[in-house]
Amino acid sequence: MPLHPEVEAFAKLLREIEIKLREHNQTHWAAQIARCLAGVERSDAYGLQRFLSLFGGMGSLNDVLLVADGRLLHEENDRLRALLSRAYDAGRRLERDG
């Protein structure tokens, strides 16, 4: 059964986030996103709730910084932040609209 277009767009954002995290050896967070994505792709609301719960507080997903060779990757971090922001906003809309 195909996903609703808004859910599919949300899933696409999660895939992009997972890839970006894996590219930068953030395997813990990539695995968390993969679990959320699996739920979303099954139309399981728990995947959405799990994703939204990854934000807030110390040590949360929004605290992740991408580095390479001890250098902060500004452009990559900006791209990750943009993806996370878009996904969070999309997730909140899906949660609100049920």
Coordinates of C-alpha atoms in Angstrom, one line a residue:
M1 CA 0.0 0.0 0.0
P2 CA 1.5 3.3 -1.0
L3 CA 2.2 5.9 1.7
H4 CA 0.4 9.2 1.8
P5 CA 2.5 11.8 0.0
E6 CA 3.2 13.8 3.2
V7 CA 4.3 10.6 4.9
E8 CA 6.5 9.7 1.9
A9 CA 8.1 13.1 2.0
F10 CA 8.8 12.7 5.7
A11 CA 10.3 9.2 5.0
K12 CA 12.5 10.7 2.3
L13 CA 13.9 13.3 4.8
L14 CA 14.6 10.5 7.3
R15 CA 16.5 8.5 4.6
E16 CA 18.6 11.6 3.8
I17 CA 19.3 12.1 7.5
E18 CA 20.3 8.5 8.0
I19 CA 22.6 8.6 5.0
K20 CA 24.3 11.9 6.2
L21 CA 24.8 10.4 9.7
R22 CA 26.3 7.2 8.3
E23 CA 28.6 9.1 6.0
H24 CA 30.1 10.8 9.0
N25 CA 30.3 7.7 11.3
Q26 CA 27.4 8.7 13.5
T27 CA 26.3 5.0 13.5
H28 CA 24.3 5.3 16.8
W29 CA 22.1 8.1 15.5
A30 CA 21.9 6.6 12.0
A31 CA 20.5 3.4 13.6
Q32 CA 18.0 5.4 15.6
I33 CA 16.8 7.2 12.5
A34 CA 16.6 3.8 10.6
R35 CA 14.3 2.4 13.3
C36 CA 12.1 5.5 13.0
L37 CA 12.1 5.2 9.2
A38 CA 11.1 1.5 9.4
G39 CA 8.1 2.4 11.5
V40 CA 7.1 5.3 9.2
E41 CA 7.3 3.1 6.1
R42 CA 5.0 0.6 7.8
S43 CA 2.5 3.4 8.6
D44 CA 3.2 2.9 12.3
A45 CA 2.7 6.1 14.2
Y46 CA 5.4 4.9 16.7
G47 CA 8.1 5.6 14.1
L48 CA 7.0 9.2 14.0
Q49 CA 6.7 9.5 17.8
R50 CA 10.1 7.9 18.2
F51 CA 11.7 10.4 15.8
L52 CA 10.1 13.4 17.6
S53 CA 11.4 12.0 20.9
L54 CA 15.0 12.1 19.7
F55 CA 15.0 15.9 20.1
G56 CA 15.4 18.0 23.2
G57 CA 17.7 17.8 26.2
M58 CA 21.4 17.2 26.5
G59 CA 22.8 14.5 24.3
S60 CA 19.9 14.5 21.9
L61 CA 19.9 14.4 18.1
N62 CA 20.0 18.1 17.8
D63 CA 23.4 18.1 19.7
V64 CA 25.1 16.0 17.0
L65 CA 28.1 17.7 15.4
L66 CA 29.8 16.3 12.3
V67 CA 33.6 16.4 12.4
A68 CA 36.5 15.1 10.3
D69 CA 40.1 15.0 11.3
G70 CA 39.3 17.0 14.4
R71 CA 37.7 19.8 12.3
L72 CA 34.1 20.9 12.6
L73 CA 32.4 20.5 9.2
H74 CA 30.4 23.7 8.9
E75 CA 28.7 23.1 5.6
E76 CA 27.8 19.5 6.5
N77 CA 26.5 20.5 9.9
D78 CA 24.4 23.3 8.2
R79 CA 23.0 20.7 5.8
L80 CA 22.2 18.2 8.7
R81 CA 20.6 21.0 10.7
A82 CA 18.4 22.0 7.7
L83 CA 17.4 18.3 7.2
L84 CA 16.6 17.8 10.9
S85 CA 14.6 21.0 11.0
R86 CA 12.6 20.1 8.0
A87 CA 12.0 16.6 9.2
Y88 CA 11.0 17.8 12.7
D89 CA 8.5 20.3 11.3
A90 CA 7.1 17.7 8.9
G91 CA 6.8 15.2 11.8
R92 CA 5.0 17.8 14.0
R93 CA 2.6 18.5 11.1
L94 CA 1.9 14.8 10.7
E95 CA 1.4 14.4 14.4
R96 CA -1.0 17.3 14.5
D97 CA -3.0 16.3 11.4
G98 CA -3.1 12.7 12.5

